[in-house]
Amino acid sequence: MPLGRRAVAEFAGTAVLAVVVIGSGIAAEQLSPGDLGLRLLENSTASALGLAVLILTFGPISGAHLNPVVSLADWLGGRRDHGGLSTRALGVYVAAQFSGAITGALLANAMFDRSPWQSATQARVTGGHLIGEVLAAAGLVAVGFAVARHGRGVNAAAMAAYLGSAIWFTSSGSFANPALTLGRMLSDSFTGIAPSSVPAFVAAQILGGLAGSSLITLLYRPAARPR
Amino acid sequence: MPLGRRAVAEFAGTAVLAVVVIGSGIAAEQLSPGDLGLRLLENSTASALGLAVLILTFGPISGAHLNPVVSLADWLGGRRDHGGLSTRALGVYVAAQFSGAITGALLANAMFDRSPWQSATQARVTGGHLIGEVLAAAGLVAVGFAVARHGRGVNAAAMAAYLGSAIWFTSSGSFANPALTLGRMLSDSFTGIAPSSVPAFVAAQILGGLAGSSLITLLYRPAARPR
Amino acid sequence: MPLGRRAVAEFAGTAVLAVVVIGSGIAAEQLSPGDLGLRLLENSTASALGLAVLILTFGPISGAHLNPVVSLADWLGGRRDHGGLSTRALGVYVAAQFSGAITGALLANAMFDRSPWQSATQARVTGGHLIGEVLAAAGLVAVGFAVARHGRGVNAAAMAAYLGSAIWFTSSGSFANPALTLGRMLSDSFTGIAPSSVPAFVAAQILGGLAGSSLITLLYRPAARPR
Amino acid sequence: MPLGRRAVAEFAGTAVLAVVVIGSGIAAEQLSPGDLGLRLLENSTASALGLAVLILTFGPISGAHLNPVVSLADWLGGRRDHGGLSTRALGVYVAAQFSGAITGALLANAMFDRSPWQSATQARVTGGHLIGEVLAAAGLVAVGFAVARHGRGVNAAAMAAYLGSAIWFTSSGSFANPALTLGRMLSDSFTGIAPSSVPAFVAAQILGGLAGSSLITLLYRPAARPR
């Protein structure tokens, strides 16, 4: 598949992912003012289902990474076994993902008749939340690589189930995606994150991605001798 | 499959789809008076699950379009690659879908012991909502064509997941279907739409359908040379 | 598969189905006193997931009918094409289903530390509700036969999705099962039905089952000539 | 697969399972203070989705038992047909599961910025709850063995659906796992269990596991003669 087309897929897919996460968050905030948990349930359900659809739609074109941590892990794995993203493709993917996430955030704001350019105000950094982000990104990468051997249907369902669960079981809300974290910074709504919290979250996500990738390598490497 | 039988499938399938969307909306309105978001979660869950079942039940007969925008996109694609609906079949499908949606709306009203003939009162047109409808229909068509290569189980699950997500991430509630929009005009309940809002919504849906179809053509056309 | 073992499967499966529906209804009633819709969402989600599991567990043994209307439609279809239940097996299945549902209702009551023998008090008959029951049973049988050609995974998911949707889109709550209706008569809780409402509901269910079976025969019969 | 690697998978999988169940329970408790049912719906949804993901991720390594009752039933079955866990592997699995559950509970507490070492205070033993635990574990084992013949995708979905349903239809909340019960003892939050309730719950779980294993043996044993 030509790299240009893969870039379009990563751009469009990450843009829609940002619309899904931010848009459903705005809808939930408007419709369920009384209970934060219900709002998160609405947001997590819409996000999980939307992610599955995006993987099915864009997976055959670009692999549907939609996440710089996933592309980074793929590139790292490829350096070892010569099958992942090339260094040039990594750069293109990450650029498409960040610009897609920004575009999606603006579109979500506009679609809900809000000012397109905004800056979120929710400070999110605590010690527990950073543990949460490390765990969220580690799980995301580990699950992604473990289920890659299945067909795309199971693959998409697994990633959706992971997101729908991790939003709840991590204390941080499972951002687990630096591009999406940047997009969320641009909408002052339920799923937003204040700019001051972004660097620590992104660092935790990269650390988690490396940890998840190591766990899978440890478990799935060819066994010397079965017993 | 004979065209008459396909017409019965499109009629029955779209009628039940209207019952699913409108009926679950009435139930949610009656049972959850306190929180609009909870009501929408009930309605979106029932609608998504119901759509999956309809695709599995009527797909082998007619393809389970259940939506004039989908049939239009199929006809357009077929003019290019000689595989879609014929012009005559397009007319039959669309007529079956509109009459099915009207029948389903009447049935939903009657089933909930309400007056069968009603006119909805919810004005829904805003700039953001029309962006929402364009996006909703574009996504519906894009996902539908992207997953057509999978088996019907994955196909049905993908369309259901799309609907369950798009109802939340679009500001407009993701009508994305001119026949269903007409049906919703005939029930003055949670999922209704005032007649004055219908033309703009339908125009946005057709525009979105064309955009979604173009995106998929761009991404999935045979690649001249991989690199 | 020996008929005795199939009877055990129908008995155990219908008993657990009654526990699932009635038990989750009692739990929802106790935990969500404030909103009837939320209670129904909890009950419908648990019931749909539970039905899928029962079809996967008992399907390979008995076909997992768990419902006299389904067994009746299977027997009727078999008289035409010589593939369904024998008349003797129909009697055994229906007896196992009714005794299973009664057993499950008693177990659900006991498990929630309630008096085992109870009589429900909710009158449920209205004109709209009977239309709802006809539609619910017609859909159940139609979907069941339409998806029978798929593998058991899709089959189970389709029946679960149907139930999770129909509980919401029908006005009657989609009982659609005479054995389960009898079981629900024996628990004075959220999912109960007063004895006086049972005969009309069961008649509507049988009528619906015949209608659904006819629709599928109409659509899926071998086509004389494709066009 | 080397036993050491299987032990790592059981340890990590059970640890994450404890994080999923306990963590999502803490999140639900914090975000939905008003309605216990909504809180349980959030917790049960996250737990079911998380279990599916864990089975897909660790299943190819260790079988993803993540539960001493499942390992025990596998060992017992293997003594009859020579295909299950060896006695040594049973010991390793169970040790990995218990230490994983304890680790996961500590991690969940820390991630939500709570004191890591806690003792739960919820007394849970009633006659009905013990019936519930027997039923929950019997169903878990029966479903697990009945769906083992399917592919891992269906397998994971079935176990998730079972958990998502059983949490609602059993009066006890369907712990059904001695290792997880120990982990829950170590977090004084929504999903906790007081130490004094643990022995009766674990005894009921073991009893249920044996009952579920017997039912499946009865139904699925090779038939002497079909009729």
Coordinates of N, CA and C in Angstrom, one line a residue, chain C residues 26-162:
Chain C
I26 N -34.4 -8.9 40.0 CA -34.5 -8.7 41.5 C -33.3 -7.8 41.9
A27 N -32.1 -8.1 41.4 CA -30.9 -7.4 41.7 C -31.1 -5.9 41.3
A28 N -31.6 -5.7 40.1 CA -31.8 -4.4 39.5 C -32.8 -3.6 40.4
E29 N -33.8 -4.3 40.8 CA -34.9 -3.7 41.6 C -34.3 -3.2 43.0
Q30 N -33.4 -4.1 43.6 CA -32.8 -3.7 44.9 C -31.8 -2.6 44.8
L31 N -31.0 -2.6 43.7 CA -29.9 -1.7 43.6 C -30.2 -0.3 42.9
S32 N -31.2 -0.3 42.1 CA -31.6 0.9 41.3 C -33.0 1.3 41.6
P33 N -33.3 1.7 42.8 CA -34.7 2.0 43.2 C -35.3 3.3 42.5
G34 N -34.4 4.1 42.0 CA -34.8 5.4 41.6 C -35.3 5.6 40.1
D35 N -34.8 4.7 39.2 CA -35.1 4.9 37.8 C -35.5 3.6 37.2
L36 N -36.7 3.5 36.7 CA -37.2 2.2 36.0 C -36.4 1.9 34.8
G37 N -36.0 2.9 34.0 CA -35.2 2.6 32.8 C -33.9 2.0 33.1
L38 N -33.2 2.6 34.1 CA -31.9 2.1 34.4 C -32.0 0.6 34.9
R39 N -33.0 0.3 35.6 CA -33.3 -1.0 36.1 C -33.5 -2.0 34.9
L40 N -34.3 -1.5 33.9 CA -34.5 -2.3 32.7 C -33.2 -2.5 31.9
L41 N -32.4 -1.5 31.9 CA -31.1 -1.6 31.1 C -30.2 -2.6 31.8
E42 N -30.2 -2.6 33.1 CA -29.4 -3.6 33.8 C -30.0 -5.0 33.5
N43 N -31.3 -5.2 33.6 CA -31.9 -6.4 33.4 C -31.8 -6.9 32.0
S44 N -31.9 -6.0 31.0 CA -31.8 -6.4 29.6 C -30.4 -6.8 29.2
T45 N -29.4 -6.1 29.8 CA -28.0 -6.4 29.5 C -27.7 -7.8 30.0
A46 N -28.0 -8.0 31.3 CA -27.7 -9.3 31.9 C -28.5 -10.4 31.1
S47 N -29.7 -10.2 30.7 CA -30.5 -11.3 30.1 C -29.9 -11.6 28.7
A48 N -29.5 -10.6 28.0 CA -29.0 -10.8 26.6 C -27.7 -11.6 26.7
L49 N -26.8 -11.1 27.6 CA -25.5 -11.8 27.7 C -25.7 -13.2 28.2
G50 N -26.6 -13.4 29.1 CA -26.9 -14.8 29.7 C -27.4 -15.7 28.6
L51 N -28.3 -15.2 27.8 CA -28.9 -16.0 26.7 C -27.8 -16.5 25.7
A52 N -26.9 -15.6 25.4 CA -25.8 -16.0 24.5 C -25.0 -17.1 25.1
V53 N -24.7 -17.0 26.3 CA -23.9 -18.1 27.0 C -24.6 -19.4 27.0
L54 N -25.9 -19.3 27.3 CA -26.7 -20.6 27.3 C -26.8 -21.2 26.0
I55 N -26.9 -20.5 24.9 CA -26.9 -21.0 23.6 C -25.6 -21.7 23.2
L56 N -24.5 -21.1 23.6 CA -23.2 -21.7 23.4 C -23.0 -22.9 24.2
T57 N -23.5 -22.9 25.5 CA -23.3 -24.1 26.4 C -24.2 -25.3 26.0
F58 N -25.4 -25.0 25.8 CA -26.4 -26.1 25.5 C -26.7 -26.4 24.1
G59 N -26.4 -25.4 23.2 CA -26.7 -25.6 21.8 C -26.2 -26.9 21.2
P60 N -24.9 -27.3 21.5 CA -24.4 -28.5 20.8 C -25.2 -29.8 21.3
I61 N -25.9 -29.7 22.5 CA -26.6 -30.9 23.0 C -28.0 -30.9 22.4
S62 N -28.8 -29.8 22.6 CA -30.2 -29.9 22.3 C -30.7 -28.8 21.3
G63 N -29.7 -28.0 20.8 CA -30.1 -26.9 20.0 C -30.4 -25.6 20.8
A64 N -30.5 -25.8 22.1 CA -30.8 -24.7 23.0 C -32.0 -23.9 22.6
H65 N -33.2 -24.6 22.5 CA -34.4 -23.9 22.2 C -34.8 -23.0 23.4
L66 N -34.9 -23.7 24.5 CA -35.2 -23.0 25.8 C -36.5 -22.2 25.8
N67 N -37.4 -22.6 24.8 CA -38.6 -21.8 24.6 C -39.6 -22.7 23.8
P68 N -40.8 -22.9 24.3 CA -41.8 -23.8 23.6 C -42.2 -23.2 22.2
V69 N -42.2 -21.9 22.0 CA -42.5 -21.4 20.7 C -41.5 -21.8 19.7
V70 N -40.2 -21.7 20.1 CA -39.2 -22.1 19.2 C -39.3 -23.6 18.8
S71 N -39.5 -24.4 19.8 CA -39.6 -25.9 19.6 C -40.8 -26.2 18.7
L72 N -41.9 -25.5 18.9 CA -43.1 -25.6 18.1 C -42.8 -25.3 16.6
A73 N -42.2 -24.1 16.4 CA -41.8 -23.7 15.1 C -40.9 -24.7 14.4
D74 N -39.9 -25.3 15.2 CA -39.0 -26.2 14.7 C -39.8 -27.5 14.3
W75 N -40.7 -27.9 15.1 CA -41.5 -29.1 14.8 C -42.4 -28.9 13.5
L76 N -43.0 -27.7 13.4 CA -43.8 -27.4 12.3 C -42.9 -27.4 11.0
G77 N -41.8 -26.8 11.1 CA -40.9 -26.7 9.9 C -40.5 -28.1 9.5
G78 N -40.2 -29.0 10.5 CA -39.8 -30.3 10.3 C -40.8 -31.2 9.6
R79 N -42.1 -30.9 9.9 CA -43.2 -31.7 9.2 C -43.2 -31.4 7.7
R80 N -42.7 -30.2 7.3 CA -42.6 -29.9 5.9 C -41.4 -30.4 5.3
D81 N -40.3 -30.2 5.9 CA -39.0 -30.7 5.3 C -38.3 -31.8 6.0
H82 N -39.0 -32.5 6.9 CA -38.5 -33.7 7.5 C -37.1 -33.5 8.3
G83 N -36.9 -32.3 8.8 CA -35.6 -32.1 9.5 C -35.8 -31.7 11.0
G84 N -36.9 -31.3 11.4 CA -37.1 -30.7 12.8 C -37.3 -31.8 13.8
L85 N -37.9 -31.3 15.0 CA -38.2 -32.2 16.1 C -39.3 -33.2 15.7
S86 N -39.2 -34.4 16.2 CA -40.3 -35.3 16.1 C -41.4 -34.9 17.1
T87 N -42.6 -35.5 16.9 CA -43.7 -35.1 17.8 C -43.4 -35.5 19.3
R88 N -42.8 -36.7 19.4 CA -42.4 -37.1 20.8 C -41.4 -36.2 21.4
A89 N -40.4 -35.8 20.6 CA -39.3 -34.9 21.1 C -39.9 -33.5 21.5
L90 N -40.9 -33.1 20.7 CA -41.6 -31.8 21.0 C -42.2 -31.9 22.4
G91 N -42.9 -33.0 22.7 CA -43.5 -33.1 24.0 C -42.4 -33.1 25.1
V92 N -41.4 -33.8 24.9 CA -40.3 -33.9 25.9 C -39.6 -32.5 26.1
Y93 N -39.4 -31.8 25.0 CA -38.7 -30.5 25.1 C -39.6 -29.5 25.9
V94 N -40.9 -29.5 25.5 CA -41.8 -28.5 26.1 C -42.0 -28.8 27.6
A95 N -42.0 -30.1 28.0 CA -42.1 -30.4 29.4 C -40.9 -30.0 30.1
A96 N -39.7 -30.3 29.5 CA -38.5 -29.9 30.2 C -38.4 -28.4 30.3
Q97 N -38.8 -27.6 29.3 CA -38.8 -26.2 29.4 C -39.7 -25.6 30.5
F98 N -40.9 -26.1 30.6 CA -41.8 -25.6 31.6 C -41.3 -26.0 33.0
S99 N -40.9 -27.2 33.2 CA -40.4 -27.6 34.5 C -39.1 -26.9 34.9
G100 N -38.3 -26.6 33.8 CA -37.0 -25.8 34.1 C -37.3 -24.4 34.5
A101 N -38.3 -23.8 33.8 CA -38.6 -22.4 34.1 C -39.1 -22.3 35.6
I102 N -40.0 -23.2 36.0 CA -40.5 -23.2 37.3 C -39.4 -23.4 38.3
T103 N -38.5 -24.3 38.1 CA -37.3 -24.6 39.0 C -36.5 -23.3 39.1
G104 N -36.2 -22.7 37.9 CA -35.4 -21.5 37.9 C -36.0 -20.4 38.7
A105 N -37.3 -20.2 38.6 CA -38.0 -19.1 39.4 C -37.8 -19.4 40.9
L106 N -38.0 -20.6 41.3 CA -37.9 -20.9 42.7 C -36.4 -20.7 43.2
L107 N -35.5 -21.1 42.4 CA -34.1 -20.9 42.7 C -33.7 -19.4 42.8
A108 N -34.2 -18.6 41.9 CA -33.9 -17.2 41.9 C -34.5 -16.6 43.2
N109 N -35.7 -16.9 43.5 CA -36.3 -16.4 44.8 C -35.5 -16.8 46.0
A110 N -35.1 -18.0 46.1 CA -34.3 -18.5 47.2 C -32.9 -17.9 47.3
M111 N -32.3 -17.7 46.1 CA -31.0 -17.1 46.1 C -30.9 -15.7 46.6
F112 N -32.0 -15.0 46.4 CA -32.1 -13.6 46.9 C -32.8 -13.6 48.3
D113 N -32.7 -14.7 49.0 CA -33.2 -14.8 50.4 C -34.7 -14.4 50.5
R114 N -35.5 -14.7 49.4 CA -36.9 -14.4 49.4 C -37.7 -15.7 49.6
S115 N -39.0 -15.6 49.8 CA -39.8 -16.8 49.9 C -39.8 -17.5 48.5
P116 N -39.6 -18.8 48.4 CA -39.5 -19.5 47.1 C -40.8 -19.4 46.3
W117 N -41.9 -19.7 47.0 CA -43.2 -19.8 46.3 C -43.9 -18.4 46.4
Q118 N -44.0 -17.7 45.3 CA -44.7 -16.4 45.2 C -45.6 -16.4 44.0
S119 N -46.4 -15.4 44.0 CA -47.3 -15.1 42.8 C -47.1 -13.7 42.4
A120 N -46.8 -13.4 41.2 CA -46.5 -12.0 40.8 C -47.8 -11.2 40.7
T121 N -47.7 -9.9 40.8 CA -48.9 -9.1 40.9 C -49.1 -8.1 39.7
Q122 N -48.1 -8.1 38.8 CA -48.2 -7.0 37.8 C -49.1 -7.4 36.6
A123 N -50.2 -6.7 36.5 CA -51.1 -6.9 35.3 C -50.4 -6.2 34.2
R124 N -50.3 -6.9 33.0 CA -49.6 -6.4 31.9 C -50.3 -6.3 30.6
V125 N -51.6 -6.8 30.6 CA -52.3 -6.8 29.3 C -52.9 -5.4 28.9
T126 N -52.5 -4.9 27.8 CA -53.1 -3.8 27.1 C -53.1 -4.2 25.6
G127 N -53.9 -3.5 24.8 CA -53.9 -3.8 23.4 C -52.5 -3.6 22.8
G128 N -51.8 -2.6 23.2 CA -50.5 -2.3 22.7 C -49.5 -3.4 23.1
H129 N -49.6 -3.8 24.4 CA -48.7 -4.9 24.9 C -48.9 -6.2 24.1
L130 N -50.1 -6.5 23.8 CA -50.3 -7.7 23.0 C -49.7 -7.6 21.6
I131 N -49.9 -6.5 21.0 CA -49.2 -6.3 19.7 C -47.7 -6.5 19.9
G132 N -47.2 -5.9 21.0 CA -45.8 -6.1 21.4 C -45.3 -7.5 21.5
E133 N -46.2 -8.3 22.1 CA -45.8 -9.8 22.3 C -45.8 -10.5 21.0
V134 N -46.8 -10.2 20.1 CA -46.8 -10.8 18.8 C -45.5 -10.5 18.1
L135 N -45.2 -9.2 18.0 CA -44.0 -8.8 17.3 C -42.7 -9.4 17.9
A136 N -42.7 -9.4 19.3 CA -41.5 -10.0 20.0 C -41.3 -11.4 19.6
A137 N -42.3 -12.2 19.6 CA -42.2 -13.7 19.3 C -41.9 -13.9 17.8
A138 N -42.6 -13.1 17.0 CA -42.4 -13.2 15.5 C -40.9 -12.9 15.2
G139 N -40.4 -11.9 15.8 CA -39.0 -11.5 15.5 C -38.0 -12.6 16.0
L140 N -38.3 -13.1 17.2 CA -37.5 -14.1 17.8 C -37.3 -15.4 16.9
V141 N -38.5 -15.8 16.4 CA -38.5 -17.0 15.6 C -37.8 -16.7 14.2
A142 N -38.2 -15.5 13.7 CA -37.6 -15.2 12.4 C -36.1 -15.1 12.4
V143 N -35.6 -14.4 13.5 CA -34.1 -14.2 13.6 C -33.5 -15.6 13.8
G144 N -34.1 -16.4 14.7 CA -33.5 -17.7 15.0 C -33.4 -18.6 13.8
F145 N -34.4 -18.6 12.9 CA -34.3 -19.4 11.7 C -33.3 -18.8 10.7
A146 N -33.4 -17.4 10.6 CA -32.5 -16.8 9.6 C -31.0 -17.0 9.9
V147 N -30.7 -17.0 11.2 CA -29.2 -17.1 11.5 C -28.8 -18.5 11.7
A148 N -29.7 -19.5 11.6 CA -29.3 -20.9 11.9 C -28.2 -21.3 11.0
R149 N -28.1 -20.7 9.8 CA -27.1 -21.2 8.9 C -25.7 -20.7 9.3
H150 N -25.6 -19.7 10.1 CA -24.3 -19.2 10.6 C -23.7 -20.2 11.6
G151 N -22.4 -20.0 12.0 CA -21.8 -20.8 13.1 C -22.5 -20.4 14.4
R152 N -22.2 -21.2 15.4 CA -22.9 -21.0 16.7 C -22.5 -19.7 17.4
G153 N -21.3 -19.2 17.1 CA -20.9 -17.9 17.7 C -21.8 -16.8 17.2
V154 N -22.0 -16.7 15.9 CA -22.9 -15.6 15.4 C -24.3 -15.8 15.8
N155 N -24.7 -17.1 15.8 CA -26.0 -17.5 16.2 C -26.3 -17.0 17.6
A156 N -25.5 -17.3 18.5 CA -25.7 -16.9 19.9 C -25.7 -15.4 20.1
A157 N -24.7 -14.7 19.4 CA -24.7 -13.3 19.4 C -25.9 -12.6 18.9
A158 N -26.4 -13.2 17.8 CA -27.7 -12.6 17.2 C -28.9 -12.8 18.1
M159 N -29.0 -13.9 18.7 CA -30.2 -14.1 19.6 C -30.0 -13.1 20.8
A160 N -28.8 -13.0 21.3 CA -28.6 -12.1 22.5 C -28.9 -10.7 22.1
A161 N -28.4 -10.3 20.9 CA -28.7 -8.9 20.4 C -30.2 -8.7 20.2
Y162 N -30.8 -9.7 19.7 CA -32.3 -9.5 19.5 C -33.0 -9.3 20.9

